[in-house]
GROMACS .gro file of C-alpha atoms in nm:
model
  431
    1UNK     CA    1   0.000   0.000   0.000
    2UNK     CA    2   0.286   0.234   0.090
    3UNK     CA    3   0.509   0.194  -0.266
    4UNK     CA    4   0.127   0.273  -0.430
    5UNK     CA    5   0.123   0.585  -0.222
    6UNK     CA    6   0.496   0.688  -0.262
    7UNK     CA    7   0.444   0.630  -0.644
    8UNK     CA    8   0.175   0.845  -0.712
    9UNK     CA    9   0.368   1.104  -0.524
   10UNK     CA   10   0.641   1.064  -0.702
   11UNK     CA   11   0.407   1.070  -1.000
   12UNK     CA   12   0.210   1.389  -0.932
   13UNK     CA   13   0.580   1.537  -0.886
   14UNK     CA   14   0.720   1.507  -1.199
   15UNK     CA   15   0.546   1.827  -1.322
   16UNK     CA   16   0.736   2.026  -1.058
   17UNK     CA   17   1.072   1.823  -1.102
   18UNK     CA   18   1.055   1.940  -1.431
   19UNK     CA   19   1.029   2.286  -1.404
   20UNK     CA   20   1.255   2.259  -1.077
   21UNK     CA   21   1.514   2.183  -1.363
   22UNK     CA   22   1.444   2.414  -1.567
   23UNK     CA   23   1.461   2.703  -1.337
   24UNK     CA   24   1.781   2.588  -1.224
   25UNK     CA   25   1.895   2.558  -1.617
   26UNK     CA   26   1.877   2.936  -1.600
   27UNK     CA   27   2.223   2.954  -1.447
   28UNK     CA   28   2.369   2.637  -1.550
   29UNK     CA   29   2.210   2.512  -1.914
   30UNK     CA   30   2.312   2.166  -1.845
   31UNK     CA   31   2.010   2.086  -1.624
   32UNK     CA   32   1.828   2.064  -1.909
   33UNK     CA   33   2.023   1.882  -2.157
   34UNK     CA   34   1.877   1.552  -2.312
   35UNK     CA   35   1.562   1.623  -2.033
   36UNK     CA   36   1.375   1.323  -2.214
   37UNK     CA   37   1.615   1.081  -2.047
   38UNK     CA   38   1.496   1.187  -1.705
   39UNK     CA   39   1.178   1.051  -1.845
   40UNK     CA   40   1.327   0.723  -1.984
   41UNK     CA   41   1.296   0.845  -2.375
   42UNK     CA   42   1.532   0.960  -2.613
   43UNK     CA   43   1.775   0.723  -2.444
   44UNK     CA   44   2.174   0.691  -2.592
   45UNK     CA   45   2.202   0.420  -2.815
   46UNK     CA   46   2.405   0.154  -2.749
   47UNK     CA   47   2.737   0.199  -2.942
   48UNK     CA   48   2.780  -0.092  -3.157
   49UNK     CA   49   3.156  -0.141  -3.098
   50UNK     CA   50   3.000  -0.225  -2.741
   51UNK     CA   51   2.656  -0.393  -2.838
   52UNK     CA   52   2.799  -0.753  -2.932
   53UNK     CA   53   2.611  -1.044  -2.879
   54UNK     CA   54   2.656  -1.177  -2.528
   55UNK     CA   55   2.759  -0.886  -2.368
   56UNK     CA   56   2.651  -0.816  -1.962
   57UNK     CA   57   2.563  -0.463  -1.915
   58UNK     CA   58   2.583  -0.319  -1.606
   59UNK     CA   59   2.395  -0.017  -1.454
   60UNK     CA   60   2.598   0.205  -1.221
   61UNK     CA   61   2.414   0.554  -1.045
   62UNK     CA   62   2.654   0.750  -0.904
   63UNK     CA   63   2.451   1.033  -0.786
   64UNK     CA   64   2.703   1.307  -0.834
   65UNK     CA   65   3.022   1.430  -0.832
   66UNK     CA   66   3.129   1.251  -0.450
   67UNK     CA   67   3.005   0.919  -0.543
   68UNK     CA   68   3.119   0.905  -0.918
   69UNK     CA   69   3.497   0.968  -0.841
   70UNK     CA   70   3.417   0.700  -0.494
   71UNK     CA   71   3.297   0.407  -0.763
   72UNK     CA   72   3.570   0.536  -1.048
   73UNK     CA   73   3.814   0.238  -0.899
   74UNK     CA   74   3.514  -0.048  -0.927
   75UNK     CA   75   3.411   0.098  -1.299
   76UNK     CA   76   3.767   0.109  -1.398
   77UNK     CA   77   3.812  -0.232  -1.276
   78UNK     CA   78   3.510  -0.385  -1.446
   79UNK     CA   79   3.628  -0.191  -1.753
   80UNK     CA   80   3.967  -0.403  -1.722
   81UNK     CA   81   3.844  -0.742  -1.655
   82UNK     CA   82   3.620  -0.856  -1.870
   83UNK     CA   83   3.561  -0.735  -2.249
   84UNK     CA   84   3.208  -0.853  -2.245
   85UNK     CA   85   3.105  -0.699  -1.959
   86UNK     CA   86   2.958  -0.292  -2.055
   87UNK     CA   87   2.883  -0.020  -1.821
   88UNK     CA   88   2.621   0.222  -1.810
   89UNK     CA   89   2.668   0.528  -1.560
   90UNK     CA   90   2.364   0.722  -1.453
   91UNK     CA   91   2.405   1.107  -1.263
   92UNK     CA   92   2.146   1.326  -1.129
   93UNK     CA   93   2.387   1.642  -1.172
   94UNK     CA   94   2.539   1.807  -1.450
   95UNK     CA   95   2.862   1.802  -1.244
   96UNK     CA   96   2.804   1.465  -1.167
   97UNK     CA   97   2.773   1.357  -1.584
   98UNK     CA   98   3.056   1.593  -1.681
   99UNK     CA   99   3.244   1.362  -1.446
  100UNK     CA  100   3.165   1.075  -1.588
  101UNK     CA  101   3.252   1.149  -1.937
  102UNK     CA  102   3.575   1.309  -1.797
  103UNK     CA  103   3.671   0.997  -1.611
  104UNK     CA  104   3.606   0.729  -1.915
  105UNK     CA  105   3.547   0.950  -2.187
  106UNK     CA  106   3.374   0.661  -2.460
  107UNK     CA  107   3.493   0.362  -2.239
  108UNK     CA  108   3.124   0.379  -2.112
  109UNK     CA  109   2.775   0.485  -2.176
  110UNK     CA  110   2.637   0.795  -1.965
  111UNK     CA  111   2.292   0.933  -1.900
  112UNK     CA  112   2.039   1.080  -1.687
  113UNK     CA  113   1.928   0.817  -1.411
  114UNK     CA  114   1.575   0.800  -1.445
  115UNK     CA  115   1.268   0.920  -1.237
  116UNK     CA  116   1.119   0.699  -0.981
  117UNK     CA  117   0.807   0.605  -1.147
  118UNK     CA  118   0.723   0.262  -1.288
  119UNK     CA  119   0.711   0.430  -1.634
  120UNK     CA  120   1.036   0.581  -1.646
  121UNK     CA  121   1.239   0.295  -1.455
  122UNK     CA  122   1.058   0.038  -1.754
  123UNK     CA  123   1.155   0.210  -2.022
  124UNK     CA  124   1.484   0.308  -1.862
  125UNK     CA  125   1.587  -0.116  -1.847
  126UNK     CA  126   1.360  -0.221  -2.155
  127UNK     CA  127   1.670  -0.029  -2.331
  128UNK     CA  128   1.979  -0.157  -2.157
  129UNK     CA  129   1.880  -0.469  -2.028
  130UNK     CA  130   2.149  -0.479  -1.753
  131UNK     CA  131   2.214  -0.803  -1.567
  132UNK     CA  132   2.335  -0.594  -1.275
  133UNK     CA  133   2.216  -0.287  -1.157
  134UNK     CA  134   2.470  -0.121  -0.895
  135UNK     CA  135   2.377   0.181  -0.656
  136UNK     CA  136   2.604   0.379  -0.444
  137UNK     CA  137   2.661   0.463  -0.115
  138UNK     CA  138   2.257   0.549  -0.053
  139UNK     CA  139   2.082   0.604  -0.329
  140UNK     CA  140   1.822   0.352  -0.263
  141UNK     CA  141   1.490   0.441  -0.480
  142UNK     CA  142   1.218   0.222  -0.421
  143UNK     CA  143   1.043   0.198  -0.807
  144UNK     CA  144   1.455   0.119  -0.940
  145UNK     CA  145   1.501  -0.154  -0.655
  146UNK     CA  146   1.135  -0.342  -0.684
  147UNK     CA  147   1.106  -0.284  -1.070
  148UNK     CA  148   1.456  -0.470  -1.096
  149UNK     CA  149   1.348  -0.716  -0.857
  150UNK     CA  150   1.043  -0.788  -1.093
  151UNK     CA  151   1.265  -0.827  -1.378
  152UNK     CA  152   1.468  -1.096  -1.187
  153UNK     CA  153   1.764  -0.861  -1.251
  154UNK     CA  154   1.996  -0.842  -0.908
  155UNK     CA  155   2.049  -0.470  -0.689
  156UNK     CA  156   2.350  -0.438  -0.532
  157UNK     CA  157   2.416  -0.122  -0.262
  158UNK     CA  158   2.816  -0.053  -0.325
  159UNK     CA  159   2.995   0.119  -0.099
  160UNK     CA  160   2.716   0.121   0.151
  161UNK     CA  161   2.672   0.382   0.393
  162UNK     CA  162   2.426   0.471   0.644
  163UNK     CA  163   2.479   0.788   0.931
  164UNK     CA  164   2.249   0.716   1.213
  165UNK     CA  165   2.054   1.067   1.117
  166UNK     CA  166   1.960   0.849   0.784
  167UNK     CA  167   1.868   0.581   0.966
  168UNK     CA  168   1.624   0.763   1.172
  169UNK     CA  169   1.465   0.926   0.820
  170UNK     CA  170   1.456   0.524   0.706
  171UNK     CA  171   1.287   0.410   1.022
  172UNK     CA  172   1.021   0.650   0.995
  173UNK     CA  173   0.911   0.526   0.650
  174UNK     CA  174   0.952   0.169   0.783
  175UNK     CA  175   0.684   0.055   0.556
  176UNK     CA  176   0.775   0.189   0.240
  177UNK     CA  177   1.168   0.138   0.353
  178UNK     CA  178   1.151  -0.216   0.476
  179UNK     CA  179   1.055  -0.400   0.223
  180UNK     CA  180   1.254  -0.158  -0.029
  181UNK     CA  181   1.614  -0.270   0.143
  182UNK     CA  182   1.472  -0.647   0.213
  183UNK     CA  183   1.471  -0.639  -0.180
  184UNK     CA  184   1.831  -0.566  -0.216
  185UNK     CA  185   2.026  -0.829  -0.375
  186UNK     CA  186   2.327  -0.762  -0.134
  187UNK     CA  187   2.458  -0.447   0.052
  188UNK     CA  188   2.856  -0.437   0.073
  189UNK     CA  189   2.902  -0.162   0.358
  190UNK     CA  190   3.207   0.085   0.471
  191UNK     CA  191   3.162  -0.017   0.833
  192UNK     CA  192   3.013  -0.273   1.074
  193UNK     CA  193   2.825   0.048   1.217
  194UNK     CA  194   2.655   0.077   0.869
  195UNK     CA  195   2.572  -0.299   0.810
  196UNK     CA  196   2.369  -0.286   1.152
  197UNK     CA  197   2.192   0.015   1.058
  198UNK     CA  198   2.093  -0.183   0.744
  199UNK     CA  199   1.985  -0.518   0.919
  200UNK     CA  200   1.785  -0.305   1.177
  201UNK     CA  201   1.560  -0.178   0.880
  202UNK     CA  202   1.479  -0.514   0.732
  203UNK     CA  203   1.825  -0.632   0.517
  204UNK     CA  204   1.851  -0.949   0.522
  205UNK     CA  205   2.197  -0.992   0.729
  206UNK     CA  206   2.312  -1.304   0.520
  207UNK     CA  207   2.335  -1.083   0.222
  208UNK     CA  208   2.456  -0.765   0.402
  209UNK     CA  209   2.870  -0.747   0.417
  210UNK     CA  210   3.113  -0.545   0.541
  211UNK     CA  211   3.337  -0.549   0.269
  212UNK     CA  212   3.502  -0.152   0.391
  213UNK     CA  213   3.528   0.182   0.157
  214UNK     CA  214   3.676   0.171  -0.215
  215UNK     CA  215   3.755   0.541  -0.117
  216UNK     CA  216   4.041   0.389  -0.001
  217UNK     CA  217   4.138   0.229  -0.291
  218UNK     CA  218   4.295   0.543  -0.473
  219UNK     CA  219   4.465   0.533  -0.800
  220UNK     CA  220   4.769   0.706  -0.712
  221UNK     CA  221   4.928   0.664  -1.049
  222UNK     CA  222   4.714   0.825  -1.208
  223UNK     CA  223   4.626   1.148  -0.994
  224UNK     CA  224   5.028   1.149  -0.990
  225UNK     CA  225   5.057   1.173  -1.386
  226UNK     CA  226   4.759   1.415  -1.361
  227UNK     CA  227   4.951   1.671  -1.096
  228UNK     CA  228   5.244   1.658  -1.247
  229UNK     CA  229   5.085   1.767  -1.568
  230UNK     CA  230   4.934   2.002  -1.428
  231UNK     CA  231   5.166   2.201  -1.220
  232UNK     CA  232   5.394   2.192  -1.585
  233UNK     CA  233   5.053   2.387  -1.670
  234UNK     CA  234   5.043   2.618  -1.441
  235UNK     CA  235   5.412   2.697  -1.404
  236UNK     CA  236   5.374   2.713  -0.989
  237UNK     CA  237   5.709   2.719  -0.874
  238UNK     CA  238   5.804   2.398  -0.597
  239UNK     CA  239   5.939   2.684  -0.335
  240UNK     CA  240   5.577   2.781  -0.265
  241UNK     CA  241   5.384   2.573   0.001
  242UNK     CA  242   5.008   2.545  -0.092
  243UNK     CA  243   4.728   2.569   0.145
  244UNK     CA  244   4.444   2.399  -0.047
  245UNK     CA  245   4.015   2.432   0.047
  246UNK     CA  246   3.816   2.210  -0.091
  247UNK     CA  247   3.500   2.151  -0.196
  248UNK     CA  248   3.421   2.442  -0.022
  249UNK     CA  249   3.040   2.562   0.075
  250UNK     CA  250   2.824   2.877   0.064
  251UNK     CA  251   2.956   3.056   0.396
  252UNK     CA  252   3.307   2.914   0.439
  253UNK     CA  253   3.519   3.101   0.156
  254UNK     CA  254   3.501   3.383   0.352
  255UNK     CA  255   3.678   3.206   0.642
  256UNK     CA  256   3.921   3.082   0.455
  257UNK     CA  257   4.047   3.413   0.299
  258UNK     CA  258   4.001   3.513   0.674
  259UNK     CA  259   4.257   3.235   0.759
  260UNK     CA  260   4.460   3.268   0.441
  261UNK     CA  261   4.535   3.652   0.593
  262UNK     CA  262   4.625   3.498   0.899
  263UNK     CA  263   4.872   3.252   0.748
  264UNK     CA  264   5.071   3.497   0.487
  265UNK     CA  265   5.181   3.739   0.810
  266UNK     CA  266   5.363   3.399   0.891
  267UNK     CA  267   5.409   3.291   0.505
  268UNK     CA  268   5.438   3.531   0.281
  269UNK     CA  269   5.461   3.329  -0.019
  270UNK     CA  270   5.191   3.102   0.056
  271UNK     CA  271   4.936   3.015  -0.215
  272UNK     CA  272   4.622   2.960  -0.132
  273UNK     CA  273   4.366   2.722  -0.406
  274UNK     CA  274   3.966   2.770  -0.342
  275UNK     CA  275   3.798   2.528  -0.492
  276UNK     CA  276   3.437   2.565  -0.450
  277UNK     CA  277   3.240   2.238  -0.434
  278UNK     CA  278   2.987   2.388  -0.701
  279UNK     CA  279   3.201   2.614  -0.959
  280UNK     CA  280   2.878   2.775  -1.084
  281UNK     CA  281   2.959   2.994  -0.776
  282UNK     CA  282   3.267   3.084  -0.834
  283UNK     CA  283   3.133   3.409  -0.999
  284UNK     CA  284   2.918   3.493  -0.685
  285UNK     CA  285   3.301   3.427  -0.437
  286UNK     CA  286   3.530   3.670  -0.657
  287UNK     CA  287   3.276   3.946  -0.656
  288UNK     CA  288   3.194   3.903  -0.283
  289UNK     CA  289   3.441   3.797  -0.116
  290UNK     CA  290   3.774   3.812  -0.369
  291UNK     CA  291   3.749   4.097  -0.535
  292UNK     CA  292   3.715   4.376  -0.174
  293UNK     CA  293   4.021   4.150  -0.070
  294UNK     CA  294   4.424   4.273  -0.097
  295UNK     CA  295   4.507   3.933  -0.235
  296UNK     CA  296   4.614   3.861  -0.680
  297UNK     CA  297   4.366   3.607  -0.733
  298UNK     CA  298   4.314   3.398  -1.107
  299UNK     CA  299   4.082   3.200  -1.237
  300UNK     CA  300   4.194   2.826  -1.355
  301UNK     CA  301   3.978   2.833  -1.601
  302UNK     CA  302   4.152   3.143  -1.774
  303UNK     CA  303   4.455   2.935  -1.853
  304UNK     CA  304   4.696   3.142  -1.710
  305UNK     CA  305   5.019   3.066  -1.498
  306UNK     CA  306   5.020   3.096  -1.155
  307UNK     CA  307   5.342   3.392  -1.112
  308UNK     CA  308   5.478   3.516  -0.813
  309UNK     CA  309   5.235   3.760  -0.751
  310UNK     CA  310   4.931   3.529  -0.752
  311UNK     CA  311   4.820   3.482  -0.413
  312UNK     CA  312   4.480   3.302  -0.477
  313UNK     CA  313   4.412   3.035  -0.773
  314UNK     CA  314   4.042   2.926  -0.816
  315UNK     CA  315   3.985   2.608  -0.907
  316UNK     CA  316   3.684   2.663  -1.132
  317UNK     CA  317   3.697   2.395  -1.316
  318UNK     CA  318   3.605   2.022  -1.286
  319UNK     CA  319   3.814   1.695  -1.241
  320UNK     CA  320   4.151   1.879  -1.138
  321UNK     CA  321   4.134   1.907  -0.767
  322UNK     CA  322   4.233   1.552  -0.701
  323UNK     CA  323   4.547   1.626  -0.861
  324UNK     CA  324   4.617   1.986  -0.666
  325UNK     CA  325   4.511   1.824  -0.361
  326UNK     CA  326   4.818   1.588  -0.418
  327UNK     CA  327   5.051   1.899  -0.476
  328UNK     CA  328   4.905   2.068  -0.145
  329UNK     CA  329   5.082   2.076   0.152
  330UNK     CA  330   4.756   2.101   0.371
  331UNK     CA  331   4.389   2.075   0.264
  332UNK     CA  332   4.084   2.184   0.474
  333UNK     CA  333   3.805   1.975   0.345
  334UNK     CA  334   3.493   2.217   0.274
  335UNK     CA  335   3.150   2.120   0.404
  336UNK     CA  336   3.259   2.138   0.760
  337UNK     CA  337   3.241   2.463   0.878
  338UNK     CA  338   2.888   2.520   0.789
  339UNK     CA  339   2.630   2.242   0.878
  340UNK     CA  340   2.708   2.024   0.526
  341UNK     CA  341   2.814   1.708   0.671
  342UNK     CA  342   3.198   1.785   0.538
  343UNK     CA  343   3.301   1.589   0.197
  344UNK     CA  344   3.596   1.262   0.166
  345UNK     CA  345   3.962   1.356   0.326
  346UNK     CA  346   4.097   1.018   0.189
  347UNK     CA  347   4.240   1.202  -0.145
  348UNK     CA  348   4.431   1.450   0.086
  349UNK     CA  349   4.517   1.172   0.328
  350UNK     CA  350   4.662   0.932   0.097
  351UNK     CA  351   4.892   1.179  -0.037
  352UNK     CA  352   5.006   1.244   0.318
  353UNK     CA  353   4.876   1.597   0.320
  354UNK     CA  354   4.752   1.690   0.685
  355UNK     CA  355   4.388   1.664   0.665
  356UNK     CA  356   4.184   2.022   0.801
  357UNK     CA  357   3.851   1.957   0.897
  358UNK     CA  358   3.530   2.153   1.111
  359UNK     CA  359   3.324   2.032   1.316
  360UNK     CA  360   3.044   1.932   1.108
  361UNK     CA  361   3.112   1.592   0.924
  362UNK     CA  362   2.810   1.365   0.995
  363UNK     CA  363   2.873   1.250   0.626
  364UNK     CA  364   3.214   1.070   0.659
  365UNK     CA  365   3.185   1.053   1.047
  366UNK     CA  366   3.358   0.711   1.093
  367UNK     CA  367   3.653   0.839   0.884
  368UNK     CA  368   3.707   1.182   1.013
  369UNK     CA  369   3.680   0.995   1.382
  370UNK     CA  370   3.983   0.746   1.295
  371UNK     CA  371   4.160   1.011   1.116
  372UNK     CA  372   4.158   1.249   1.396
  373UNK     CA  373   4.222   0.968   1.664
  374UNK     CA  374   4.505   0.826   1.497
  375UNK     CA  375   4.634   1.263   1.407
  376UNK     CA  376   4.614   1.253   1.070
  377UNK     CA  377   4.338   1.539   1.079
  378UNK     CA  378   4.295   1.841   1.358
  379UNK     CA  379   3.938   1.992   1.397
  380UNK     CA  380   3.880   2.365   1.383
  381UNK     CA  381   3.581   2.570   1.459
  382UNK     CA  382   3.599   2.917   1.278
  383UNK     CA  383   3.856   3.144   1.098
  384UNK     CA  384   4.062   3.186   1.354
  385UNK     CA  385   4.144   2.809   1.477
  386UNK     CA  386   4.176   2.741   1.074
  387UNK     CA  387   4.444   3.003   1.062
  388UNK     CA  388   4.619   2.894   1.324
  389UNK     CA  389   4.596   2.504   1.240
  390UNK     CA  390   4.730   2.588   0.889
  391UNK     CA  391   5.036   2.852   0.970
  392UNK     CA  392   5.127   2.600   1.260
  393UNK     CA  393   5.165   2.300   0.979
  394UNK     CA  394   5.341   2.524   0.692
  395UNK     CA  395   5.605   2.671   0.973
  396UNK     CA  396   5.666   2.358   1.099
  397UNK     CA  397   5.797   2.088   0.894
  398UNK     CA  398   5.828   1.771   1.114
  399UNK     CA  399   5.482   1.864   1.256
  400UNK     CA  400   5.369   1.841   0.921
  401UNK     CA  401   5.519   1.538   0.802
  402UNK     CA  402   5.412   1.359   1.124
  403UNK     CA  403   5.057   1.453   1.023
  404UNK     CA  404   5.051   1.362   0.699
  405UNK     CA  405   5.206   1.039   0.779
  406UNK     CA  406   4.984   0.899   0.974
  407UNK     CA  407   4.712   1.000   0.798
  408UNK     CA  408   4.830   0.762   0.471
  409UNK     CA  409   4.904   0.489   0.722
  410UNK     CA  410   4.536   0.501   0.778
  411UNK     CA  411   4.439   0.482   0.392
  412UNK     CA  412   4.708   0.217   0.357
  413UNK     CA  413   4.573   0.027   0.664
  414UNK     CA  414   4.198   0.009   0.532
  415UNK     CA  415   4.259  -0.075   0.120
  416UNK     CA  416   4.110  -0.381  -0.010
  417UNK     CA  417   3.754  -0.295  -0.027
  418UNK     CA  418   3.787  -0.275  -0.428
  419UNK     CA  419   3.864  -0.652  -0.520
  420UNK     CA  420   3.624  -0.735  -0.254
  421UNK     CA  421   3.355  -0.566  -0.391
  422UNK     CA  422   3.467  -0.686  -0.774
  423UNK     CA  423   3.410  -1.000  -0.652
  424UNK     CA  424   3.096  -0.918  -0.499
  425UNK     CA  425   3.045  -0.821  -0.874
  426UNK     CA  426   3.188  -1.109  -1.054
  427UNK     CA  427   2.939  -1.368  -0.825
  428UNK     CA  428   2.614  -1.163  -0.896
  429UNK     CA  429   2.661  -1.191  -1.254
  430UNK     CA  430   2.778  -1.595  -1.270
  431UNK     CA  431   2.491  -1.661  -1.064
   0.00000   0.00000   0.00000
């Protein structure tokens, strides 16, 4: 009775999704690209140098950007191993597709994920036909999971993850939630903490593993080949020590300039790189904030060098900051000064760059807890604390490399989680 209810809700929304995204295709005139496919028409064809007879396809939703570049490792992996086997990658943001094509270029097949209505999820698998359909972290949607089920076509939850505040939302749509999750194929989770949450709302605990995070699993070659590119691109001399913010939030770029001033009385040739977690802002952060500053500040996206008397480069563009966060030589992850749950450290950590974080990070909680507890992160509250956390790593060296030491021991210490969950993978689709 509930999944009736939910469905004509979701039904009598489409109207307003819609025009939700097409008001926000005012600013940014992706949100309505190839709108159909929201719809499940108008979908890509398969390319027939990937359409042979016998292929598996395999449907991947990554929700955004965060959960794209956390599955990259699996889809890059399932690219490797087996020829036959295709991928399809679904987003629900632009940033999210851009990604995706960024990432694997033609290597896959990319689209909107489809609304969660019978109608759009049917059409939606009447065209790929996967074998295996493979969500991430939490994007469980109740029409995708039972409409699979239907089909006899297995649901796997990768990289499973469930905060105690989602729980809570969960439990109080027990009946629409319950036998949603119970219909799960199998659930690999980060954490014990996660697979408990799971059981307690009706997964069956037989089929729900804790398998830990592919987060972990970083491709280190790669980002290397990618910074070192790109520092020949941007000329920045090694003599400078960089004081990276990430995926930073509506409210905290003025805090870090704040902190940035602190620093350069200390460091004079610091360099500081803002990278907003949404660039479509970055417009809205030089005029605001950048522009009534002291500081030389350029724009990545201009294609300029970074000289001596740039104080401030803005990452503005997508699928570099992996890359500068392993040229930084401290990062303060964004989303954690202001009540956004904070965004993944394990890029910075695995580099062994000292990990900055605030106070708010209910979405990697687990992590940011080991990190801090085994000092490979320090917690600040405002401006101030961020100031001093960052001049007291770039002034002192040993302090420094301490931090960022132990913070990769802790990446190296939890990898694995990738050929676990390939094999996950490789089972579902034999059986």
């Amino acid at each position: 009775m509930m999944i009736l209810f939910y469905t004509l809700c979701i039904r009598l929304a489409v109207p307003v999704l819609l025009l939700r995204l097409l008001w926000r295709s005012r600013r940014n005139p992706a949100y309505r690209y190839k709108l159909f496919e929201r719809l499940g028409y108008r979908l890509p064809n398969k390319p027939e140098s990937r359409a042979s007879e016998g292929d598996q396809w395999i449907w991947v939703h990554a929700v955004s950007v965060g959960e794209t570049l956390a599955v990259a490792p699996l889809i890059e992996k399932l690219l490797n191993a087996d020829p036959k086997r295709q991928v399809v990658v679904t987003s629900t943001t632009p940033t999210g597709r851009a990604q995706v094509e960024r990432l694997f270029d033609k290597r896959v097949s990319c689209c909107w994920v489809p609304f969660d209505t019978p109608g759009s999820v049917a059409r939606f698998l009447a065209h790929w036909r996967p074998s295996l359909t493979v969500l991430v972290e939490t994007e469980i949607w109740p029409n995708i999971v039972l409409q699979c089920k239907r089909q006899k076509i297995p649901v796997m939850l990768a990289n499973a993850r469930l905060s105690s505040r989602s729980a809570r939302g969960y439990a109080r749509a027990g009946l629409l939630a319950k036998p949603v999750i119970a219909s799960l194929t199998l659930i690999a989770c980060q954490q014990k903490a996660d697979a408990r949450r799971f059981i307690a709302l009706g997964a069956d605990s037989h089929k729900t593993l804790v398998t830990g995070s592919v987060k972990f699993d970083i491709a280190r070659s790669r980002v290397i080949r990618q910074r070192d590119s790109l520092l020949e691109q941007l000329a920045m001399s090694s003599d400078r020590l960089i004081f990276l913010a990430g995926s930073t939030h509506h409210g905290e770029e003025e805090l870090v300039v704040a902190a940035f001033t602190q620093l350069r009385k200390n460091v004079p040739s610091a360099l500081l790189v803002l990278a907003p977690r949404h660039p479509e802002r970055t417009a809205s952060i030089t005029r605001s904030i950048l522009a009534p500053s002291p500081f030389h500040w350029l724009l990545r996206s201009t294609g300029q060098v970074v000289s001596a008397d740039t104080d401030i480069l803005v990452l503005d563009t997508l699928g570099e900051l992996a890359a500068l966060t392993a040229a930084a030589d401290v990062s303060f992850i964004g989303g954690s000064l202001v009540p956004h749950g904070g965004h993944n450290p394990l890029e910075a950590a695995a580099f062994g760059v000292p990990v900055i974080t605030g106070p708010h990070t209910f979405n990697f909680l687990q992590i940011f807890r080991a990190l801090r507890r085994v000092g490979g992160a320090i917690e600040v509250i405002d401006a101030e604390t961020l100031g001093q956390s960052v001049t007291e790593l770039l002034t002192q060296e040993v302090y420094r490399r301490e931090v960022g030491n132990a913070a990769s021991r802790y990446v190296e210490e939890n990898q694995g989680a990738l050929v676990r969950q390939h094999a996950l993978i490789d089972q579902l689709l034999s059986d």
